[in-house]
Amino acid sequence: MKPLGDLEGFRLLPGRLDRPAQEALRDDVWARLKAAPLYIPRMPKSGAPMSVRMTNFGPLGWVTDKDHGYRYEPAHPDTGRPWPDMPAQLLELWDALTGYAAPPEACLVNYYEGGAKMGLHVDADEAAWDAPVLSVSLGDTALFRIGGVLRSDPTRGLRLASGDVCLLGGPARRAFHGIDRILPGTSTLLPKGGRINLTLRRVTVPASPGTPA
Ligand code: SIN
Ligand code: FE2
């Protein structure tokens, strides 16, 4: 548990996945990319391409495009097919670390190569705000930046290395965060280098016990 200044609810678990676990997860991701290829997401309105490539696993996937903006969809935008299932070890990690009563519904896969980065943003397209966001880093180290709930709040940079897991829960669930850049050549996990980030999210509010389905 590592409190981030006064930003409660942020936890960094360095090296939570050992090398064999990272390799197993990498292979699980690889295997699913055939069915759900990485694609270039586009910003709402401008249609400008993002610098990361994306795909998703699980019942819902986070997507963005020029005409319809940020949202969750049950199918891949290019293939029209449902997203592949979530690797079992991610579901286990969610259970072990979040204590949340329902499983995650989306695993966003961000692939960073070369100068790819991600601007400061809040994960805000989910109805289940009470669930933390769980993120796993594989491959080259990233310079991660996290601030407060206002874009103008001071930010702090930290490194996310292969096998690190972080949780944004509580007040930190609404914190601005992003990736400044990737440090090339810092990991041997991915044969061509780069970084994969896997972000697990609960999207819909789970039915409370006793509520008719
Ligand atoms: C994200 O906020 O969606 C990605 C963060 C990361 O790549 O670590
Ligand atoms: Fe995010």
Coordinates of N, CA and C and ligand atoms in Angstrom, one line a residue:
M1 N 0.9 -1.2 0.0 CA 0.0 0.0 0.0 C 0.9 1.2 0.0
K2 N 0.7 2.1 -1.0 CA 1.5 3.3 -1.1 C 0.7 4.5 -1.3
P3 N 0.4 5.3 -0.3 CA -0.5 6.4 -0.5 C 0.3 7.5 -1.4
L4 N -0.4 8.1 -2.2 CA 0.2 9.1 -3.1 C -0.1 10.5 -2.6
G5 N 0.8 11.0 -1.8 CA 0.5 12.3 -1.2 C -0.9 12.2 -0.5
D6 N -1.8 13.1 -0.8 CA -3.1 13.1 -0.2 C -4.1 12.3 -1.1
L7 N -3.6 11.7 -2.1 CA -4.5 11.0 -3.0 C -4.7 9.5 -2.5
E8 N -5.8 9.4 -1.7 CA -6.1 8.1 -1.2 C -6.6 7.2 -2.2
G9 N -6.3 5.9 -2.1 CA -6.9 4.9 -3.0 C -6.1 4.5 -4.1
F10 N -4.9 5.1 -4.2 CA -3.9 4.7 -5.3 C -3.0 3.7 -4.6
R11 N -2.8 2.6 -5.3 CA -1.9 1.6 -4.8 C -1.0 1.1 -5.9
L12 N 0.3 1.1 -5.6 CA 1.2 0.5 -6.6 C 1.8 -0.8 -6.0
L13 N 1.7 -1.9 -6.7 CA 2.3 -3.1 -6.3 C 3.4 -3.5 -7.2
P14 N 4.6 -3.0 -6.9 CA 5.7 -3.3 -7.8 C 6.1 -4.8 -7.9
G15 N 6.3 -5.3 -9.1 CA 6.6 -6.7 -9.3 C 5.6 -7.7 -8.8
R16 N 4.3 -7.3 -8.8 CA 3.3 -8.2 -8.4 C 3.3 -9.5 -9.2
L17 N 3.6 -9.4 -10.5 CA 3.7 -10.6 -11.3 C 5.2 -10.9 -11.5
D18 N 5.6 -12.1 -11.2 CA 7.0 -12.5 -11.4 C 7.1 -12.8 -12.9
R19 N 8.4 -13.1 -13.3 CA 8.6 -13.2 -14.8 C 7.8 -14.4 -15.4
P20 N 7.7 -15.6 -14.8 CA 6.9 -16.6 -15.4 C 5.4 -16.2 -15.5
A21 N 4.9 -15.4 -14.6 CA 3.5 -15.0 -14.6 C 3.4 -13.9 -15.8
Q22 N 4.4 -13.1 -15.9 CA 4.4 -12.1 -17.0 C 4.4 -12.8 -18.4
E23 N 5.2 -13.9 -18.5 CA 5.3 -14.6 -19.7 C 4.0 -15.3 -20.1
A24 N 3.4 -15.9 -19.0 CA 2.1 -16.5 -19.3 C 1.0 -15.5 -19.7
L25 N 1.0 -14.4 -19.1 CA 0.0 -13.4 -19.4 C 0.3 -12.8 -20.8
R26 N 1.6 -12.6 -21.1 CA 1.9 -12.1 -22.5 C 1.4 -13.1 -23.5
D27 N 1.6 -14.4 -23.3 CA 1.2 -15.4 -24.2 C -0.3 -15.4 -24.3
D28 N -1.0 -15.3 -23.2 CA -2.5 -15.2 -23.3 C -3.0 -14.0 -24.1
V29 N -2.3 -12.9 -23.9 CA -2.6 -11.7 -24.7 C -2.4 -11.9 -26.2
W30 N -1.2 -12.4 -26.5 CA -0.8 -12.7 -27.9 C -1.8 -13.6 -28.6
A31 N -2.2 -14.7 -27.9 CA -3.2 -15.6 -28.5 C -4.5 -15.0 -28.8
R32 N -4.9 -14.0 -28.0 CA -6.2 -13.3 -28.3 C -6.1 -12.3 -29.4
L33 N -4.9 -11.8 -29.7 CA -4.8 -10.7 -30.7 C -5.2 -11.2 -32.1
K34 N -5.1 -12.5 -32.3 CA -5.5 -13.0 -33.6 C -7.0 -12.8 -33.9
A35 N -7.7 -13.0 -32.8 CA -9.2 -12.9 -32.9 C -9.6 -11.4 -32.8
A36 N -8.9 -10.6 -32.1 CA -9.2 -9.2 -31.8 C -8.0 -8.3 -32.1
P37 N -7.7 -8.1 -33.4 CA -6.5 -7.4 -33.7 C -6.4 -5.9 -33.1
L38 N -5.2 -5.5 -32.8 CA -5.0 -4.1 -32.4 C -5.4 -3.2 -33.5
Y39 N -6.0 -2.1 -33.1 CA -6.4 -1.1 -34.1 C -6.1 0.3 -33.6
I40 N -6.2 1.2 -34.5 CA -5.8 2.6 -34.1 C -7.1 3.3 -33.7
P41 N -7.3 3.7 -32.4 CA -8.5 4.4 -32.0 C -8.4 5.9 -32.4
R42 N -9.6 6.5 -32.6 CA -9.6 7.8 -33.1 C -10.4 8.7 -32.1
M43 N -9.9 9.9 -31.9 CA -10.5 10.9 -31.0 C -11.9 11.3 -31.4
P44 N -12.8 11.5 -30.5 CA -14.1 12.0 -30.8 C -14.0 13.4 -31.6
K45 N -14.9 13.6 -32.5 CA -15.0 14.9 -33.2 C -13.9 15.1 -34.2
S46 N -12.6 15.2 -33.8 CA -11.5 15.5 -34.7 C -11.2 14.3 -35.5
G47 N -11.4 13.1 -35.0 CA -11.0 11.9 -35.7 C -9.5 11.6 -35.7
A48 N -8.7 12.4 -34.9 CA -7.3 12.3 -34.8 C -6.9 11.0 -34.2
P49 N -5.9 10.3 -34.8 CA -5.5 9.0 -34.3 C -4.8 9.1 -32.9
M50 N -5.1 8.2 -32.0 CA -4.3 8.1 -30.8 C -2.9 7.4 -31.1
S51 N -1.9 7.6 -30.3 CA -0.6 7.0 -30.6 C -0.5 5.6 -30.1
V52 N -1.4 5.1 -29.2 CA -1.4 3.7 -28.9 C -2.3 3.0 -29.8
R53 N -2.1 1.7 -29.9 CA -3.0 0.8 -30.6 C -3.8 0.0 -29.5
M54 N -5.0 -0.3 -29.8 CA -5.9 -0.9 -28.7 C -6.7 -2.1 -29.2
T55 N -7.1 -2.9 -28.2 CA -8.1 -3.9 -28.4 C -8.7 -4.1 -27.0
N56 N -9.6 -5.1 -26.9 CA -10.2 -5.4 -25.6 C -10.5 -6.9 -25.4
F57 N -10.6 -7.3 -24.2 CA -11.0 -8.7 -23.8 C -12.2 -8.5 -22.8
G58 N -13.1 -9.5 -22.9 CA -14.2 -9.5 -21.9 C -15.5 -9.1 -22.6
P59 N -16.6 -9.1 -21.8 CA -17.9 -8.9 -22.4 C -18.0 -7.5 -23.0
L60 N -17.3 -6.5 -22.5 CA -17.4 -5.1 -23.0 C -16.0 -4.6 -23.3
G61 N -15.9 -3.7 -24.3 CA -14.6 -3.1 -24.6 C -14.8 -1.6 -24.8
W62 N -13.7 -0.9 -24.3 CA -13.7 0.6 -24.4 C -13.3 0.9 -25.8
V63 N -14.1 1.7 -26.5 CA -13.7 2.2 -27.9 C -13.9 3.7 -28.0
T64 N -13.3 4.2 -29.0 CA -13.5 5.6 -29.4 C -13.4 5.8 -30.9
D65 N -14.3 6.6 -31.5 CA -14.1 7.0 -32.9 C -14.7 8.4 -33.1
K66 N -14.4 8.8 -34.3 CA -14.8 10.2 -34.7 C -16.3 10.5 -34.4
D67 N -17.1 9.7 -34.9 CA -18.6 10.0 -34.9 C -19.3 9.7 -33.6
H68 N -18.8 8.7 -32.9 CA -19.6 8.3 -31.7 C -18.8 8.4 -30.4
G69 N -17.6 8.8 -30.4 CA -16.8 9.1 -29.2 C -16.6 7.9 -28.3
Y70 N -16.3 8.3 -27.0 CA -15.9 7.3 -26.0 C -17.1 6.5 -25.6
R71 N -17.0 5.2 -25.5 CA -18.1 4.3 -25.0 C -17.6 2.9 -24.9
Y72 N -18.5 2.0 -24.4 CA -18.2 0.6 -24.3 C -19.1 -0.1 -25.3
E73 N -18.5 -1.1 -26.0 CA -19.2 -1.9 -27.0 C -18.9 -3.4 -26.8
P74 N -19.9 -4.2 -27.1 CA -19.6 -5.7 -26.9 C -18.9 -6.3 -28.1
A75 N -18.5 -5.6 -29.1 CA -17.9 -6.2 -30.3 C -16.7 -5.3 -30.8
H76 N -15.8 -6.0 -31.4 CA -14.6 -5.3 -32.0 C -15.1 -4.4 -33.2
P77 N -14.6 -3.2 -33.3 CA -15.1 -2.3 -34.3 C -14.8 -2.7 -35.8
D78 N -13.7 -3.4 -36.0 CA -13.3 -3.9 -37.3 C -13.9 -5.2 -37.7
T79 N -13.8 -6.2 -36.8 CA -14.3 -7.5 -37.1 C -15.8 -7.7 -36.8
G80 N -16.4 -6.9 -36.0 CA -17.8 -7.0 -35.6 C -18.0 -8.2 -34.7
R81 N -16.9 -8.9 -34.3 CA -17.1 -10.1 -33.5 C -17.0 -9.7 -32.0
P82 N -17.6 -10.5 -31.1 CA -17.5 -10.2 -29.6 C -16.0 -10.3 -29.3
W83 N -15.6 -9.5 -28.3 CA -14.2 -9.5 -27.8 C -13.9 -10.9 -27.2
P84 N -12.6 -11.3 -27.3 CA -12.2 -12.6 -26.7 C -12.4 -12.6 -25.2
D85 N -12.5 -13.7 -24.5 CA -12.7 -13.7 -23.1 C -11.4 -13.2 -22.4
M86 N -11.6 -12.9 -21.1 CA -10.5 -12.3 -20.3 C -9.6 -13.4 -19.8
P87 N -8.3 -13.3 -19.9 CA -7.4 -14.3 -19.4 C -7.7 -14.5 -17.9
A88 N -7.7 -15.8 -17.6 CA -8.1 -16.3 -16.2 C -7.2 -15.6 -15.1
Q89 N -6.0 -15.4 -15.4 CA -5.1 -14.8 -14.4 C -5.5 -13.4 -14.1
L90 N -6.1 -12.7 -15.0 CA -6.5 -11.3 -14.7 C -7.8 -11.3 -13.8
L91 N -8.7 -12.3 -14.1 CA -9.8 -12.4 -13.2 C -9.4 -12.7 -11.8
E92 N -8.4 -13.6 -11.7 CA -7.9 -14.0 -10.3 C -7.3 -12.8 -9.6
L93 N -6.5 -12.0 -10.4 CA -5.9 -10.8 -9.8 C -6.9 -9.8 -9.3
W94 N -8.0 -9.6 -10.1 CA -9.1 -8.7 -9.7 C -9.7 -9.2 -8.4
D95 N -10.0 -10.5 -8.3 CA -10.5 -11.0 -7.1 C -9.6 -10.8 -5.9
A96 N -8.3 -11.1 -6.1 CA -7.4 -11.0 -5.0 C -7.1 -9.6 -4.6
L97 N -7.2 -8.7 -5.5 CA -6.7 -7.3 -5.1 C -7.9 -6.3 -4.9
T98 N -9.0 -6.5 -5.5 CA -10.1 -5.5 -5.4 C -11.1 -5.8 -4.3
G99 N -11.4 -7.1 -4.1 CA -12.4 -7.4 -3.1 C -13.8 -7.0 -3.6
Y100 N -13.9 -6.6 -4.9 CA -15.2 -6.1 -5.4 C -16.1 -7.3 -5.7
A101 N -17.4 -7.1 -5.4 CA -18.3 -8.2 -5.4 C -18.7 -8.7 -6.8
A102 N -18.3 -8.0 -7.8 CA -18.6 -8.5 -9.2 C -17.4 -8.5 -10.0
P103 N -17.3 -9.3 -11.1 CA -16.1 -9.4 -11.9 C -16.0 -8.2 -12.8
P104 N -14.8 -8.0 -13.3 CA -14.6 -6.9 -14.3 C -15.3 -7.2 -15.6
E105 N -15.7 -6.2 -16.3 CA -16.4 -6.5 -17.6 C -15.5 -6.2 -18.8
A106 N -14.5 -5.3 -18.6 CA -13.7 -4.9 -19.7 C -12.2 -5.0 -19.3
C107 N -11.5 -5.5 -20.3 CA -10.0 -5.4 -20.2 C -9.5 -4.7 -21.4
L108 N -9.2 -3.4 -21.2 CA -8.6 -2.6 -22.3 C -7.2 -2.9 -22.5
V109 N -6.8 -3.2 -23.7 CA -5.4 -3.5 -24.0 C -4.8 -2.3 -24.8
N110 N -3.8 -1.7 -24.2 CA -3.1 -0.5 -24.8 C -1.7 -1.0 -25.2
Y111 N -1.4 -0.8 -26.5 CA 0.0 -1.2 -26.9 C 0.7 0.0 -27.3
Y112 N 1.8 0.3 -26.6 CA 2.7 1.4 -26.8 C 3.9 1.0 -27.5
E113 N 4.2 1.7 -28.6 CA 5.4 1.5 -29.4 C 6.0 2.8 -29.7
G114 N 7.4 2.9 -29.8 CA 8.0 4.1 -30.2 C 7.6 5.3 -29.3
G115 N 7.1 6.4 -29.9 CA 6.8 7.6 -29.1 C 5.4 7.6 -28.6
A116 N 4.7 6.4 -28.5 CA 3.3 6.4 -28.0 C 3.2 6.9 -26.6
K117 N 2.1 7.6 -26.3 CA 1.9 8.1 -25.0 C 0.4 8.3 -24.8
M118 N 0.0 8.7 -23.6 CA -1.4 8.9 -23.4 C -1.6 10.1 -22.5
G119 N -2.4 11.1 -23.0 CA -2.6 12.4 -22.3 C -3.4 12.2 -21.0
L120 N -3.3 13.2 -20.2 CA -4.0 13.1 -18.9 C -5.5 13.0 -19.1
H121 N -6.1 12.1 -18.4 CA -7.5 11.8 -18.5 C -8.0 11.2 -17.2
V122 N -9.3 11.1 -17.1 CA -10.0 10.4 -16.0 C -10.8 9.2 -16.7
D123 N -10.7 8.0 -16.2 CA -11.5 6.9 -16.7 C -13.0 7.2 -16.2
A124 N -13.8 7.7 -17.1 CA -15.1 8.2 -16.7 C -16.3 7.7 -17.5
D125 N -16.1 6.6 -18.2 CA -17.2 6.1 -19.1 C -17.9 4.9 -18.4
E126 N -17.6 4.7 -17.1 CA -18.1 3.5 -16.4 C -19.2 4.0 -15.5
A127 N -20.3 3.2 -15.3 CA -21.3 3.5 -14.3 C -20.9 3.1 -12.9
A128 N -20.1 2.1 -12.9 CA -19.7 1.5 -11.6 C -18.5 2.2 -11.0
W129 N -18.7 3.5 -10.5 CA -17.6 4.3 -10.0 C -17.0 3.7 -8.7
D130 N -17.8 2.9 -8.0 CA -17.3 2.4 -6.8 C -16.2 1.3 -7.0
A131 N -16.1 0.7 -8.2 CA -15.1 -0.3 -8.4 C -13.8 0.3 -8.8
P132 N -12.7 -0.2 -8.3 CA -11.4 0.4 -8.7 C -11.1 0.0 -10.1
V133 N -10.1 0.7 -10.7 CA -9.5 0.3 -12.0 C -8.2 -0.4 -11.6
L134 N -8.0 -1.5 -12.2 CA -6.8 -2.3 -11.9 C -6.0 -2.4 -13.2
S135 N -4.7 -2.0 -13.1 CA -3.9 -1.9 -14.3 C -2.6 -2.7 -14.2
V136 N -2.3 -3.5 -15.2 CA -1.1 -4.3 -15.3 C -0.2 -3.9 -16.4
S137 N 1.1 -3.8 -16.1 CA 2.1 -3.3 -17.1 C 3.0 -4.5 -17.5
L138 N 3.2 -4.6 -18.8 CA 4.0 -5.7 -19.4 C 5.0 -5.0 -20.4
G139 N 6.3 -5.4 -20.3 CA 7.2 -4.9 -21.3 C 7.9 -3.7 -20.8
D140 N 8.3 -2.8 -21.7 CA 9.1 -1.6 -21.4 C 8.5 -0.8 -20.3
T141 N 9.3 -0.2 -19.5 CA 8.9 0.7 -18.4 C 8.2 1.9 -18.9
A142 N 7.1 2.4 -18.3 CA 6.4 3.6 -18.6 C 6.6 4.7 -17.6
L143 N 6.7 5.9 -18.0 CA 6.6 7.0 -17.1 C 5.2 7.4 -17.0
F144 N 4.6 7.1 -15.9 CA 3.2 7.3 -15.6 C 3.0 8.6 -14.8
R145 N 2.0 9.3 -15.0 CA 1.7 10.6 -14.3 C 0.4 10.5 -13.7
I146 N 0.3 10.9 -12.5 CA -1.0 10.9 -11.8 C -1.2 12.2 -11.0
G147 N -2.3 12.8 -11.0 CA -2.6 14.0 -10.3 C -3.8 13.8 -9.4
G148 N -4.6 14.9 -9.3 CA -5.8 14.8 -8.4 C -7.1 14.8 -9.3
V149 N -8.2 15.1 -8.7 CA -9.5 15.1 -9.4 C -9.7 16.3 -10.3
L150 N -8.9 17.3 -10.1 CA -9.0 18.5 -11.0 C -7.8 18.4 -12.0
R151 N -8.0 18.8 -13.2 CA -6.9 18.8 -14.2 C -5.8 19.7 -13.8
S152 N -6.1 20.7 -13.0 CA -5.1 21.7 -12.6 C -4.4 21.2 -11.3
D153 N -4.8 20.1 -10.7 CA -4.1 19.7 -9.5 C -2.6 19.3 -9.8
P154 N -1.7 19.4 -8.9 CA -0.3 19.0 -9.1 C -0.3 17.5 -9.4
T155 N 0.7 17.2 -10.3 CA 0.8 15.8 -10.6 C 2.2 15.2 -10.2
R156 N 2.3 13.9 -10.2 CA 3.5 13.3 -9.8 C 3.8 12.2 -10.8
G157 N 5.1 12.0 -11.1 CA 5.5 11.0 -12.1 C 6.0 9.8 -11.4
L158 N 5.7 8.6 -11.9 CA 6.3 7.4 -11.3 C 6.5 6.4 -12.4
R159 N 7.4 5.4 -12.2 CA 7.7 4.4 -13.2 C 6.9 3.2 -13.0
L160 N 6.3 2.7 -14.1 CA 5.6 1.4 -14.1 C 6.4 0.4 -14.9
A161 N 6.9 -0.6 -14.3 CA 7.8 -1.6 -14.9 C 7.0 -2.9 -15.2
S162 N 7.6 -3.7 -16.0 CA 6.9 -5.0 -16.3 C 6.6 -5.8 -15.1
G163 N 5.3 -6.2 -14.9 CA 4.9 -7.0 -13.8 C 4.3 -6.1 -12.7
D164 N 4.4 -4.8 -12.8 CA 3.8 -3.9 -11.8 C 2.3 -3.9 -12.0
V165 N 1.6 -3.8 -10.9 CA 0.1 -3.7 -10.9 C -0.2 -2.4 -10.1
C166 N -1.1 -1.6 -10.7 CA -1.6 -0.5 -9.8 C -3.1 -0.5 -9.8
L167 N -3.6 0.1 -8.7 CA -5.1 0.2 -8.5 C -5.5 1.6 -8.3
L168 N -6.5 2.1 -9.0 CA -7.1 3.4 -8.7 C -8.4 3.2 -8.1
G169 N -8.5 3.3 -6.8 CA -9.8 3.1 -6.1 C -10.1 4.3 -5.2
G170 N -11.2 4.3 -4.6 CA -11.6 5.4 -3.7 C -11.4 6.8 -4.4
P171 N -10.9 7.8 -3.8 CA -10.8 9.1 -4.4 C -9.9 9.1 -5.7
A172 N -8.9 8.2 -5.7 CA -8.0 8.1 -6.8 C -8.7 7.5 -8.1
R173 N -9.9 7.0 -7.9 CA -10.6 6.4 -9.0 C -11.0 7.6 -10.0
R174 N -11.1 8.8 -9.5 CA -11.4 9.9 -10.3 C -10.2 10.8 -10.6
A175 N -9.0 10.3 -10.4 CA -7.8 11.1 -10.6 C -7.4 11.2 -12.0
F176 N -6.9 12.3 -12.4 CA -6.3 12.4 -13.8 C -5.0 11.6 -13.8
H177 N -4.8 10.9 -14.9 CA -3.6 10.1 -15.1 C -3.3 10.0 -16.5
G178 N -2.0 9.6 -16.9 CA -1.6 9.4 -18.2 C -0.2 8.8 -18.3
I179 N 0.2 8.6 -19.5 CA 1.6 8.1 -19.8 C 2.4 9.1 -20.5
D180 N 3.5 9.6 -19.9 CA 4.3 10.6 -20.6 C 5.1 10.0 -21.8
R181 N 5.7 8.8 -21.5 CA 6.4 8.1 -22.5 C 6.9 6.8 -22.0
I182 N 7.4 6.0 -23.0 CA 7.9 4.6 -22.7 C 9.4 4.7 -22.8
L183 N 10.1 4.0 -21.9 CA 11.6 3.9 -22.0 C 12.0 2.7 -22.7
P184 N 12.5 2.9 -24.0 CA 12.7 1.7 -24.9 C 13.9 0.9 -24.3
G185 N 13.8 -0.4 -24.6 CA 14.9 -1.3 -24.2 C 15.0 -1.6 -22.7
T186 N 14.0 -1.3 -21.9 CA 14.0 -1.6 -20.5 C 13.5 -2.9 -20.1
S187 N 13.0 -3.7 -21.1 CA 12.4 -5.0 -20.8 C 12.7 -6.0 -21.9
T188 N 12.9 -7.2 -21.6 CA 13.0 -8.2 -22.7 C 11.7 -9.1 -22.9
L189 N 10.7 -8.7 -22.2 CA 9.5 -9.5 -22.3 C 8.8 -9.6 -23.6
L190 N 8.7 -8.4 -24.3 CA 8.1 -8.4 -25.6 C 9.2 -8.5 -26.7
P191 N 9.2 -9.4 -27.6 CA 10.3 -9.6 -28.5 C 10.6 -8.3 -29.3
K192 N 9.6 -7.6 -29.7 CA 9.9 -6.4 -30.5 C 9.9 -5.1 -29.6
G193 N 9.9 -5.3 -28.3 CA 9.9 -4.1 -27.4 C 8.5 -3.5 -27.3
G194 N 8.5 -2.3 -26.7 CA 7.2 -1.7 -26.5 C 6.6 -2.1 -25.1
R195 N 5.4 -1.7 -24.9 CA 4.7 -1.9 -23.7 C 3.2 -2.3 -23.9
I196 N 2.8 -3.2 -23.1 CA 1.3 -3.5 -23.1 C 0.8 -3.2 -21.7
N197 N -0.3 -2.4 -21.7 CA -1.0 -2.1 -20.5 C -2.4 -2.8 -20.6
L198 N -2.7 -3.5 -19.5 CA -4.0 -4.1 -19.4 C -4.8 -3.4 -18.3
T199 N -5.9 -2.9 -18.6 CA -6.7 -2.1 -17.6 C -8.1 -2.8 -17.4
L200 N -8.3 -3.3 -16.2 CA -9.6 -4.0 -15.9 C -10.5 -3.0 -15.3
R201 N -11.8 -3.1 -15.8 CA -12.8 -2.2 -15.3 C -14.1 -2.9 -15.1
R202 N -14.8 -2.5 -14.1 CA -16.2 -2.9 -14.0 C -17.0 -1.7 -14.6
V203 N -17.9 -2.0 -15.5 CA -18.5 -0.9 -16.3 C -19.9 -0.7 -15.8
T204 N -20.7 -1.7 -15.6 CA -22.1 -1.6 -15.2 C -22.2 -1.8 -13.7
V205 N -23.2 -1.2 -13.1 CA -23.4 -1.4 -11.6 C -24.0 -2.7 -11.4
P206 N -23.4 -3.6 -10.6 CA -23.9 -4.9 -10.4 C -25.3 -4.9 -9.7
A207 N -26.1 -5.8 -10.1 CA -27.4 -5.9 -9.4 C -27.2 -6.2 -8.0
S208 N -27.9 -5.6 -7.1 CA -27.7 -5.9 -5.6 C -28.3 -7.2 -5.3
P209 N -27.8 -7.9 -4.3 CA -28.3 -9.2 -4.0 C -29.8 -9.1 -3.7
G210 N -30.6 -10.0 -4.2 CA -32.1 -10.0 -3.9 C -32.8 -9.3 -5.0
T211 N -32.1 -8.5 -5.9 CA -32.8 -7.8 -6.9 C -33.2 -8.8 -8.0
P212 N -34.5 -8.8 -8.4 CA -34.8 -9.8 -9.5 C -34.0 -9.5 -10.8
A213 N -33.6 -10.5 -11.5 CA -32.8 -10.3 -12.7 C -33.6 -9.7 -13.8
Ligands
SIN1 C1 -4.9 4.1 -19.3 O1 -5.1 5.0 -18.4 O2 -5.9 3.7 -20.0 C2 -3.6 3.5 -19.5 C3 -2.6 3.7 -18.4 C4 -1.3 2.9 -18.7 O3 -1.0 2.7 -19.9 O4 -0.7 2.5 -17.7
FE2_2 FE -7.0 5.6 -17.8

